[in-house]
Amino acid sequence: MSAETTVKTDAGPVWLLEVAGLSTRFGAGPRAIVPVSNLSFRIRTGEVFALVGESGCGKSMTALSLMRLLPDSGRITAGRVALGGRELLTLPESAMRSVRGGEMGMIFQEPMTSLNPVLTVGRQVMEACVAHGHARGGDALRQAEELLHKVGIPDTARRAGEYPHQLSGGLKQRVMIAMALAGRPGLLVADEPTTALDVTIQTQVLDLLNSLRRDTGMGILLITHDLGVVAEIADRVAVMYAGEIVETCSVRALFDSPAHPYTRLLFRALPDRARRGGNLVGIAGSPPSLSDPGKGCRFAPRCPDAMTACSREAPQGHDLAGDHRVRCHLYSLGARIPGDERQGRLAVHSAGVERPITGEPLLEVRDLEVHFPVRRGLFHRVVGHVRAVDGVSLAVHAGRTLALVGESGCGKTTLGKGILRLIEPSGGSVRFQGSDLTRLGRRDLRSYRGALQIIFQDPYASLNPRMLVGDILEEGMIALGVEGDREARRERVDLLLKQVGLEASARDRYPHEFSGGQRQRIGIARALTVSPRLLVSDEPTSALDVSVQAQILNLLRELQQSLDIAYLFITHDISVVAYMADEIAVMYLGRIVEQGTTGEILTRPLHPYTQSLLASVPRSRPDLEPQRVRLQGDPPSPADPPSGCAFHPRCPWCEPRCIREFPPQSRAGDRHIVRCFRATAVP
């Protein structure tokens, strides 16, 4: 499929992709799973069509079905898929191989697991060029470098000779895009292309996809659960639930007047500053089993508007205004679309709730440093240091939340582990309840382990796959001597599982038997078993669905209110920060460059880096103009930081003194501090 595919004929529009009645099944008999059920949608040339929904609803399986990349146990049982009028499901496998990566390219969800770790990225892009017959030998290398340059990878010749592990997450994602473009596809399937990326890198990837579709005319099937990304880039959207599409419309219609109860609940689950002080509206229950979804509406058990008919028969599709179509029994009764349901991801102009600070800090960090030695040569001599954390000072009060934000690699996680002495600090002090933790021996530090806990970013990697959940939760209690009696420990585990929204029977299951959101709840329960006073939460909602994220944030807020726990909340999601945080510290290359209350930072950011972070947040609604300030490039290496202000190579307002000197700390309010020469001149 070339980029010159005709969009219209005298008979009307020509669809790039047509999917009708597509169904996919795994296994056989009564226990067979049907992750894709009677799916129908169409994509125009040059259009971005978004497929949104919770994890497990069948989005990725839809993409794999279109590409005919199903595992051995899966098969397509019904439907048709036509790309540019050519039927794909009837093609022999030999012909389908030329379609994959050629007429239809795909960006997989996790670039690190999709790239070959033993081949350079240039070699991998070359292979894609050769496989689709566009170049050979030296021409293939030149074309690979051209593609890497086209997707915005700097210093292309050098980067082409590097391996995937040497690239940042954003650069790896760009390599995946370059490989997908090597076959000059007419349709690009992008499966969660920005999941877990920083907002700055996410913005660069979205801008790249937008420019590519404008330049080449290719269509894009965008699979995502981020409604901000949908507002930023998509033209039309389909909302998917439990293997079915429940609503299809333009993006503007989705944000102005969502029709299906599931879609409306997704919007109400979005965190922002306007909802501070109250719980988010989560979606009760869980999606149905795809092996037995029931006869009626699959959303009925979780729907606040469910009627008797909803459990007896599946709803039919109803056409609303324009190309807006919804599957819901409410519209059989002539229900009207609710009024303006638009929800902003970041309501920075709302009043919010600012809580006063009382008493001494629970945690006070002064000039903390975490440096890692760089060793080279036969004798592994130290030739330098990676300054991961370079003189950080902050304070957290009981019952309050300090959010630590910044790009990947800026030192956020290292700072959190350094505070807990999971990594030994190189300098500075960490005072907790009046004691300097950096001066304590291991035996004395042990008495503080219960009060200081961490929720790790990846719950699956942090849970022992060979242990039952009950044993995982009891392990910390046994190690620290909490609840010495076995029966008392068991009762406490059951209580904690209930607190985090899981059944007591979860104690007898293994981690792999749970969803990502449920594993995150187990991680929270494990941290709570020893009654902590401070929780370091490292990206606790990263890559979670909107609905699951709402449940986790509600849980963390309720626990904070009932147990007076303090949070050091590490995240790159500004909407979560706006909802959860009392104060914000912005970190760049191992240093805090701006800090203040949530209201001060979100409404009056002073440091250029903070301004760039906020400007990189996707538009909250498609009718809003995107902010034009874009942060270009990647952070420098902490092993070789720039002189002066570390941000100066990327700063649009860099002055000569920024290159020579690190800016002193200046105060812009009672708690608002910033390190920037330009900020001192801002009234």
XYZ file of C-alpha atoms in Angstrom:
683
model
C 0.000 0.000 0.000
C 1.549 3.272 -1.059
C 1.028 6.649 0.505
C -0.675 7.763 -2.720
C -3.762 5.609 -2.106
C -6.808 7.443 -3.426
C -9.005 8.745 -0.635
C -12.191 9.363 -2.662
C -13.845 8.207 -5.847
C -17.058 9.263 -7.524
C -18.814 6.595 -5.500
C -17.637 8.059 -2.192
C -14.751 7.561 0.246
C -12.288 4.716 -0.149
C -11.507 3.111 3.197
C -7.894 2.184 3.885
C -8.882 -0.538 6.373
C -12.271 -2.226 6.724
C -12.929 -4.646 9.591
C -16.331 -6.370 9.723
C -17.562 -8.931 12.268
C -14.044 -9.935 13.375
C -13.961 -12.610 16.098
C -10.933 -14.349 17.606
C -10.959 -17.437 19.835
C -8.376 -19.180 22.033
C -8.880 -22.810 22.913
C -12.000 -24.905 22.396
C -15.051 -26.066 24.301
C -16.748 -24.303 27.221
C -13.456 -22.861 28.526
C -12.539 -21.179 25.232
C -11.675 -17.481 25.480
C -13.034 -14.958 22.972
C -10.952 -11.762 23.374
C -12.313 -10.196 20.151
C -16.031 -10.522 19.475
C -17.835 -9.296 16.340
C -15.652 -6.212 15.887
C -16.407 -3.756 13.075
C -14.683 -0.455 12.261
C -13.121 1.416 9.323
C -10.097 3.689 8.936
C -9.572 6.308 6.226
C -6.270 7.104 4.545
C -4.392 9.704 6.583
C -6.657 9.230 9.600
C -5.702 8.421 13.203
C -8.273 5.999 14.608
C -7.912 5.334 18.359
C -8.972 2.133 20.114
C -9.321 2.749 23.866
C -10.353 0.665 26.873
C -9.105 -1.150 29.964
C -6.337 -3.738 29.958
C -7.649 -7.114 28.912
C -10.480 -5.687 26.802
C -8.926 -7.062 23.591
C -7.187 -4.018 22.068
C -3.794 -5.642 21.485
C -5.428 -8.913 20.437
C -7.345 -6.950 17.800
C -4.045 -5.644 16.410
C -2.509 -9.125 16.377
C -5.609 -10.479 14.642
C -5.339 -7.830 11.913
C -1.674 -8.768 11.394
C -2.457 -12.509 11.671
C 0.187 -12.849 14.385
C -1.902 -14.880 16.838
C -0.249 -17.557 19.009
C -0.695 -21.191 17.999
C -3.741 -21.613 20.263
C -5.552 -18.641 18.717
C -7.599 -18.502 15.532
C -9.870 -16.069 13.757
C -13.341 -17.639 13.687
C -15.359 -15.035 11.779
C -15.260 -11.724 9.959
C -13.312 -10.016 7.212
C -10.329 -7.656 7.135
C -9.675 -5.650 3.967
C -6.617 -3.416 3.519
C -7.035 -1.100 0.526
C -9.770 -3.425 -0.752
C -7.551 -6.544 -0.489
C -8.872 -9.339 1.716
C -6.221 -10.338 4.277
C -7.827 -13.307 6.021
C -7.891 -15.388 2.831
C -4.271 -14.703 1.841
C -1.768 -17.568 2.076
C 0.924 -17.092 4.706
C 3.581 -16.432 2.044
C 1.592 -13.437 0.762
C 0.768 -12.269 4.274
C 4.482 -11.973 5.080
C 4.820 -9.206 2.504
C 1.855 -7.388 4.060
C 3.348 -7.437 7.569
C 5.886 -4.683 7.838
C 5.170 -3.703 4.257
C 1.619 -2.553 3.619
C 0.878 -2.719 7.342
C 3.523 -1.786 9.927
C 3.331 -2.255 13.687
C 4.894 -0.574 16.715
C 4.778 -3.033 19.597
C 3.955 -1.974 23.150
C 7.333 -2.656 24.780
C 10.291 -1.627 22.588
C 12.946 -3.227 24.804
C 11.449 -6.697 24.454
C 10.719 -6.152 20.740
C 14.285 -5.163 19.784
C 17.041 -7.769 19.459
C 19.529 -7.070 22.299
C 22.515 -8.561 20.411
C 22.136 -6.532 17.207
C 22.793 -2.823 16.729
C 19.725 -0.713 16.060
C 21.087 0.228 12.635
C 21.399 -3.456 11.705
C 17.817 -4.106 12.799
C 16.444 -1.249 10.693
C 18.608 -2.495 7.777
C 17.052 -5.951 8.079
C 13.590 -4.416 7.756
C 14.666 -2.514 4.623
C 16.163 -5.642 3.045
C 13.201 -7.870 4.012
C 10.800 -5.678 2.068
C 13.053 -5.315 -0.976
C 13.648 -1.589 -0.760
C 17.467 -1.713 -0.570
C 20.541 -3.970 -0.395
C 24.027 -3.724 1.113
C 25.362 -0.193 1.449
C 22.094 1.246 0.159
C 20.256 -0.505 3.004
C 22.627 1.040 5.558
C 22.142 4.501 4.089
C 18.381 4.013 4.047
C 18.444 2.802 7.665
C 20.340 5.921 8.730
C 17.904 8.094 6.752
C 14.981 6.462 8.566
C 16.643 6.972 11.960
C 17.204 10.618 11.059
C 13.604 10.931 9.858
C 12.244 9.810 13.219
C 14.354 12.423 14.992
C 17.284 10.411 16.363
C 20.284 12.764 16.734
C 23.858 11.849 15.731
C 22.429 9.149 13.479
C 25.681 7.490 12.353
C 26.825 6.926 15.943
C 23.420 5.858 17.247
C 23.031 3.332 14.404
C 26.052 1.477 15.793
C 24.649 1.284 19.338
C 22.684 -1.524 20.976
C 19.134 -1.162 22.378
C 20.293 -1.071 26.010
C 22.383 2.023 25.239
C 19.311 4.050 24.230
C 16.701 5.804 26.340
C 13.068 4.686 26.281
C 12.139 7.477 23.899
C 14.961 6.633 21.472
C 14.070 2.921 21.533
C 10.490 3.856 20.675
C 11.771 5.935 17.750
C 13.827 2.967 16.504
C 10.648 0.858 16.550
C 8.894 3.536 14.484
C 11.821 3.596 12.019
C 11.592 -0.190 11.611
C 7.833 0.050 11.049
C 8.392 2.720 8.367
C 11.036 0.669 6.546
C 8.347 -1.138 4.558
C 6.635 2.154 3.599
C 3.294 1.082 5.108
C -0.077 2.549 4.237
C -1.354 1.648 7.730
C 0.630 1.873 10.974
C -0.646 -0.027 14.013
C 0.723 1.678 17.157
C 0.129 -0.418 20.293
C 0.472 1.850 23.362
C 3.383 3.767 21.773
C 3.682 6.223 24.698
C 2.895 3.990 27.699
C 5.137 4.776 30.689
C 7.127 7.398 28.739
C 7.845 10.815 30.241
C 5.488 13.556 29.117
C 8.332 15.257 27.227
C 9.254 12.081 25.308
C 5.567 11.271 24.837
C 5.056 14.677 23.217
C 7.992 14.102 20.857
C 6.630 10.669 19.829
C 3.126 12.072 19.232
C 4.514 14.995 17.226
C 6.540 12.512 15.171
C 3.518 10.311 14.423
C 1.483 13.374 13.474
C 4.140 14.677 11.093
C 4.619 11.237 9.511
C 0.944 10.815 8.754
C 0.832 14.329 7.269
C 3.926 13.742 5.127
C 3.150 10.194 3.954
C -0.642 10.058 4.115
C -0.592 6.781 6.049
C -3.422 5.849 8.377
C -2.756 5.027 12.041
C -4.579 2.603 14.328
C -3.642 3.931 17.770
C -4.158 1.586 20.724
C -4.059 3.424 24.052
C -5.731 3.882 27.414
C -4.632 7.521 27.778
C -7.519 9.863 26.920
C -5.104 12.802 26.820
C -3.210 11.116 23.982
C -6.533 10.515 22.208
C -7.424 14.226 22.466
C -3.976 15.203 21.208
C -3.669 13.128 18.040
C -6.773 11.093 17.094
C -9.520 11.936 14.589
C -12.003 9.204 15.509
C -12.187 6.772 18.398
C -13.733 3.428 19.329
C -14.259 2.517 22.982
C -13.739 -1.193 23.614
C -14.994 -3.238 26.555
C -14.658 -7.003 27.140
C -13.901 -7.772 23.496
C -16.630 -5.568 22.002
C -16.799 -1.997 20.692
C -19.445 -0.150 22.729
C -19.084 3.345 21.237
C -17.623 4.859 18.051
C -17.498 8.565 17.231
C -15.311 11.545 16.444
C -12.895 12.577 19.173
C -14.727 15.881 19.606
C -18.034 14.043 20.177
C -16.374 11.686 22.665
C -15.168 14.573 24.841
C -18.257 16.773 24.403
C -20.959 14.136 24.884
C -19.851 10.569 25.697
C -22.896 8.330 25.341
C -22.117 4.906 26.824
C -22.130 4.621 30.650
C -18.683 2.987 30.502
C -17.225 5.913 28.548
C -18.717 8.443 30.957
C -17.253 6.579 33.929
C -13.807 6.593 32.283
C -13.961 10.399 32.151
C -15.129 10.660 35.755
C -12.188 8.497 36.866
C -9.608 10.972 35.524
C -7.614 12.675 38.301
C -7.097 16.429 38.367
C -6.653 19.243 40.856
C -10.378 20.092 40.887
C -11.036 16.720 42.563
C -8.468 17.125 45.333
C -9.888 16.335 48.745
C -12.403 13.824 47.393
C -12.442 10.357 45.902
C -12.335 9.718 42.187
C -15.331 7.924 40.709
C -13.925 4.496 39.986
C -15.636 1.663 38.134
C -16.822 -0.960 40.588
C -16.033 -4.611 40.011
C -13.964 -6.175 37.237
C -14.499 -6.941 33.542
C -16.271 -10.281 32.904
C -14.461 -13.465 32.047
C -13.964 -13.681 28.299
C -14.688 -17.416 28.471
C -18.209 -16.737 29.796
C -19.186 -13.067 29.323
C -22.920 -13.796 29.755
C -25.876 -13.287 27.427
C -26.666 -9.649 28.089
C -24.652 -6.454 28.060
C -21.132 -7.260 29.214
C -20.904 -4.005 31.183
C -24.217 -4.547 33.031
C -22.704 -5.962 36.298
C -20.665 -2.738 36.713
C -23.131 -0.239 35.216
C -24.918 2.243 37.501
C -27.703 2.591 34.894
C -28.315 -1.149 34.367
C -31.899 -2.330 33.765
C -33.524 -5.761 33.686
C -33.081 -5.999 29.912
C -29.338 -5.442 30.253
C -28.764 -8.853 31.830
C -31.062 -10.721 29.424
C -30.016 -9.640 25.947
C -27.077 -7.934 24.263
C -27.812 -4.347 23.184
C -28.012 -3.355 19.534
C -26.125 -0.464 17.976
C -27.852 2.931 17.853
C -26.911 5.781 15.533
C -26.756 9.177 17.187
C -25.759 12.534 15.682
C -23.236 12.354 12.834
C -21.177 9.163 12.855
C -21.707 8.661 16.598
C -22.780 5.063 17.300
C -23.367 3.417 20.690
C -24.414 -0.059 21.919
C -26.634 0.457 24.987
C -30.221 -0.403 25.960
C -30.707 3.125 27.314
C -30.987 4.409 23.751
C -33.687 1.849 22.903
C -35.822 3.835 25.366
C -34.994 7.139 23.699
C -32.395 8.228 26.282
C -30.689 11.523 25.626
C -26.932 12.009 25.645
C -25.975 13.755 28.901
C -24.862 17.362 28.685
C -21.289 18.567 28.396
C -19.218 15.813 30.046
C -15.805 17.201 29.171
C -13.203 16.530 31.812
C -9.814 18.254 31.890
C -6.743 16.190 32.684
C -5.130 19.137 34.390
C -7.409 21.778 35.866
C -4.651 24.179 36.855
C -7.025 27.124 37.274
C -9.332 25.489 39.792
C -9.096 26.333 43.466
C -8.283 22.844 44.721
C -7.579 22.223 48.401
C -4.347 23.485 49.950
C -3.814 21.993 53.404
C -1.803 23.978 55.956
C 1.506 22.598 57.240
C 1.742 21.947 60.958
C 4.556 20.659 63.169
C 8.065 19.521 62.339
C 8.840 17.487 59.208
C 8.577 13.729 59.532
C 11.418 13.411 57.003
C 14.089 16.029 56.335
C 16.725 15.459 53.645
C 19.741 17.797 53.470
C 22.297 17.900 50.627
C 21.867 14.188 49.880
C 24.284 12.735 47.360
C 24.327 9.334 45.674
C 27.355 8.892 43.404
C 28.277 5.689 41.588
C 31.949 5.069 40.689
C 32.891 4.558 37.032
C 35.638 1.923 36.770
C 37.805 1.163 33.758
C 40.931 -0.720 32.849
C 42.432 -4.013 33.885
C 42.523 -3.038 37.556
C 39.069 -1.397 37.505
C 40.374 1.945 38.666
C 37.822 4.649 39.465
C 38.001 7.209 36.651
C 34.904 9.211 37.505
C 31.486 9.183 39.140
C 27.884 9.128 37.990
C 26.226 11.862 40.049
C 22.748 10.312 40.137
C 21.713 12.471 43.120
C 23.766 15.593 43.594
C 22.909 17.646 46.682
C 19.132 17.269 47.135
C 17.259 18.864 50.048
C 13.549 18.347 50.790
C 11.099 17.789 53.635
C 7.929 15.701 54.020
C 5.389 16.221 56.820
C 3.159 13.533 58.357
C -0.079 12.988 56.465
C 1.107 14.967 53.425
C 2.297 14.085 49.922
C 5.413 15.441 48.229
C 5.488 14.606 44.513
C 8.874 14.180 42.871
C 8.634 14.758 39.111
C 11.095 14.771 36.233
C 12.182 12.788 33.205
C 13.466 9.212 33.334
C 17.091 9.116 34.373
C 16.950 12.319 36.445
C 17.543 10.393 39.698
C 14.030 10.178 41.204
C 14.090 6.462 42.009
C 17.723 6.619 43.162
C 16.804 9.447 45.541
C 13.933 7.402 46.978
C 16.163 4.376 47.507
C 18.932 6.555 48.931
C 16.543 7.988 51.529
C 15.616 4.444 52.600
C 19.274 3.363 52.391
C 18.424 0.643 49.914
C 21.295 2.394 48.134
C 24.001 3.857 50.350
C 24.233 7.681 50.123
C 27.605 9.248 49.319
C 26.942 12.343 51.414
C 24.338 14.486 53.135
C 21.845 13.614 55.860
C 18.406 11.979 56.113
C 16.642 12.842 59.357
C 13.568 10.761 60.178
C 11.718 11.493 63.424
C 14.819 13.340 64.626
C 17.381 10.596 63.876
C 19.949 10.797 61.065
C 19.505 7.523 59.177
C 22.804 7.941 57.308
C 24.747 7.597 60.584
C 23.021 4.469 61.851
C 24.560 1.016 61.683
C 22.647 -1.824 60.089
C 21.357 -3.137 63.422
C 20.072 0.265 64.544
C 18.637 0.983 61.104
C 16.606 -2.234 61.289
C 14.320 -0.690 63.920
C 13.277 1.968 61.362
C 12.575 -0.444 58.506
C 8.952 -0.888 59.516
C 8.320 2.868 59.528
C 9.925 3.400 56.106
C 8.525 1.355 53.227
C 8.501 1.483 49.418
C 6.004 0.582 46.691
C 8.086 -0.464 43.700
C 7.338 0.671 40.159
C 6.984 -2.829 38.708
C 4.885 -4.926 41.104
C 5.401 -8.126 39.140
C 9.200 -7.878 39.258
C 9.121 -7.082 42.989
C 6.886 -10.033 43.969
C 8.465 -13.479 44.321
C 6.776 -15.607 41.618
C 7.386 -18.792 43.641
C 5.614 -17.575 46.783
C 1.914 -17.385 47.545
C 0.544 -13.898 48.168
C -0.113 -14.732 51.829
C 3.517 -15.773 52.343
C 4.734 -12.625 50.555
C 2.723 -10.419 52.920
C 3.761 -12.347 56.036
C 7.458 -12.309 55.100
C 8.002 -8.697 56.212
C 6.101 -9.209 59.462
C 8.216 -12.232 60.324
C 11.471 -10.421 59.468
C 10.610 -7.396 61.636
C 8.849 -9.272 64.430
C 5.388 -7.845 63.789
C 2.465 -9.993 64.997
C 4.559 -12.869 66.347
C 1.601 -15.254 66.462
C 0.883 -17.043 63.147
C -2.876 -16.732 63.546
C -2.557 -12.993 64.260
C -0.439 -12.577 61.123
C -3.035 -14.426 59.073
C -5.830 -12.183 60.382
C -3.774 -9.079 59.606
C -3.103 -10.306 56.052
C -6.825 -10.936 55.486
C -7.641 -7.448 56.813
C -5.035 -5.788 54.582
C -6.220 -7.660 51.497
C -9.723 -6.382 52.219
C -8.357 -2.849 52.746
C -6.762 -2.838 49.310
C -9.875 -4.235 47.648
C -8.954 -7.930 47.261
C -10.673 -11.066 48.524
C -9.125 -13.015 51.405
C -8.824 -15.984 49.017
C -6.093 -14.042 47.183
C -3.657 -15.183 49.898
C -3.610 -18.689 48.360
C -2.756 -17.579 44.803
C 0.482 -16.698 43.022
C 1.349 -13.216 41.650
C 1.006 -14.273 37.997
C -2.678 -15.035 38.595
C -3.496 -11.345 39.091
C -3.861 -8.359 36.777
C -1.414 -5.441 36.874
C -3.717 -3.345 39.045
C -4.281 -6.226 41.463
C -0.524 -6.862 41.742
C -0.048 -3.185 42.552
C -2.613 -3.573 45.355
C -0.633 -6.542 46.676
C 2.507 -4.373 46.657
C 0.675 -1.715 48.660
C -0.623 -4.328 51.116
C 2.905 -5.686 51.589
C 4.181 -2.204 52.437
C 1.345 -1.714 54.958
C 1.915 -4.975 56.843
C 4.506 -3.317 59.092
C 2.545 -0.067 59.758
C 4.801 2.469 57.976
C 4.852 6.213 58.696
C 6.445 7.093 55.327
C 5.805 5.413 51.967
C 8.041 5.991 48.965
C 5.670 5.338 46.053
C 7.683 4.820 42.882
C 5.372 5.279 39.868
C 2.557 3.315 41.572
C 0.088 4.012 38.739
C 2.485 3.855 35.788
C 0.912 2.104 32.781
C -2.338 1.358 34.653
C -5.763 1.892 33.107
C -7.696 5.018 34.041
C -10.224 2.995 36.061
C -7.587 0.951 37.927
C -5.536 4.107 38.509
C -8.588 5.738 40.122
C -8.976 2.770 42.477
C -5.290 2.869 43.481
C -5.320 6.662 44.039
C -8.521 6.428 46.091
C -6.935 3.675 48.156
C -3.735 5.661 48.785
C -5.723 8.766 49.774
C -7.991 6.811 52.142
C -4.989 5.123 53.773
C -3.273 8.483 54.209
C -6.334 9.979 55.875
C -6.930 7.026 58.199
C -3.308 6.206 59.080
C -1.662 9.665 58.729
C 0.944 8.232 56.335
C 3.318 10.567 54.495
C 4.044 9.894 50.807
C 7.079 10.652 48.699
C 5.273 10.176 45.390
C 7.575 9.570 42.409
C 5.771 10.018 39.104
C 5.808 11.646 35.667
C 2.004 11.926 35.365
C 1.114 15.574 35.998
C -2.617 14.854 36.336
C -1.891 12.418 39.187
C 0.374 15.023 40.783
C -2.383 17.639 40.541
C -4.801 15.317 42.332
C -2.559 13.727 44.978
C 0.245 16.105 45.910
C 0.416 18.841 48.516
C 3.855 19.926 47.319
C 5.920 19.297 44.193
C 9.680 19.016 43.738
C 10.944 19.152 40.138
C 14.162 17.191 39.599
C 16.612 17.478 36.718
C 19.897 15.569 36.403
C 20.217 14.808 40.111
C 19.181 18.221 41.467
C 15.960 19.918 42.555
C 15.439 22.917 40.251
C 12.061 24.067 41.589
C 9.901 23.262 44.594
C 6.680 24.616 46.059
C 3.035 23.892 46.788
C 0.994 22.207 44.086
C -0.887 25.423 43.399
C 2.303 27.448 43.036
C 4.032 25.021 40.693
C 1.034 24.301 38.460
C -0.234 27.870 38.130
C 3.069 29.809 38.257
C 5.997 27.628 37.169
C 9.199 29.667 37.071
C 11.944 27.306 35.916
C 12.078 26.734 32.117
C 12.252 22.981 32.710
C 9.072 23.004 34.820
C 7.352 25.110 32.172
C 8.416 22.606 29.505
C 7.117 19.653 31.539
C 3.703 21.269 31.960
C 3.603 22.331 28.304
C 4.265 18.721 27.282
C 1.101 17.419 28.973
C -1.323 16.351 26.193
C -4.326 18.573 25.592
C -7.150 17.780 27.995
C -9.750 18.292 25.248
C -9.540 18.283 21.435
C -10.980 21.824 21.268
C -8.024 23.289 23.158
C -5.012 24.589 21.280
C -1.876 22.548 22.045
C 0.762 24.454 23.970
C 3.626 25.328 21.672
C 6.601 25.085 24.050
C 8.299 21.769 23.327
C 11.314 20.396 25.152
C 13.752 19.041 22.585
C 16.526 16.498 22.996
C 17.336 14.145 25.857
C 18.841 14.854 29.289
C 22.668 14.750 29.337
C 24.488 11.884 31.005
C 24.960 12.223 34.782
C 28.420 10.723 34.219
C 29.380 13.793 32.193
C 27.063 16.640 33.235
C 27.293 20.057 31.563
C 28.991 22.900 33.351
C 26.902 25.527 35.119
C 23.167 24.916 34.984
C 22.683 21.338 33.744
C 19.575 22.408 31.804
C 21.337 25.032 29.687
C 21.917 22.823 26.557
C 18.120 22.446 26.213
C 17.008 25.821 27.587
C 15.477 28.332 25.130
C 16.559 31.220 27.397
C 20.151 30.171 28.042
C 22.530 33.041 28.893
C 26.352 32.993 29.017
C 26.374 32.842 32.817
C 24.113 29.742 32.709
C 27.011 27.899 31.048
C 29.507 29.049 33.672
C 27.595 28.973 36.978
C 24.976 26.878 38.733
C 22.137 29.259 39.708
C 21.702 29.987 43.410
C 18.433 29.206 45.159
C 15.937 32.070 45.092
C 12.592 32.306 46.882
C 9.413 33.228 45.002
C 6.975 32.654 47.872
C 6.689 31.210 51.375
C 7.500 27.706 50.111
C 8.233 28.348 46.426
C 11.949 28.097 45.613
C 13.671 27.951 42.217
C 17.198 27.699 40.833
C 17.262 29.821 37.681
C 18.928 33.156 36.860
C 15.946 34.157 34.744
C 13.447 33.387 37.506
C 15.009 35.991 39.816
C 13.834 38.650 37.375
C 10.241 37.359 37.252
C 7.911 39.495 39.414
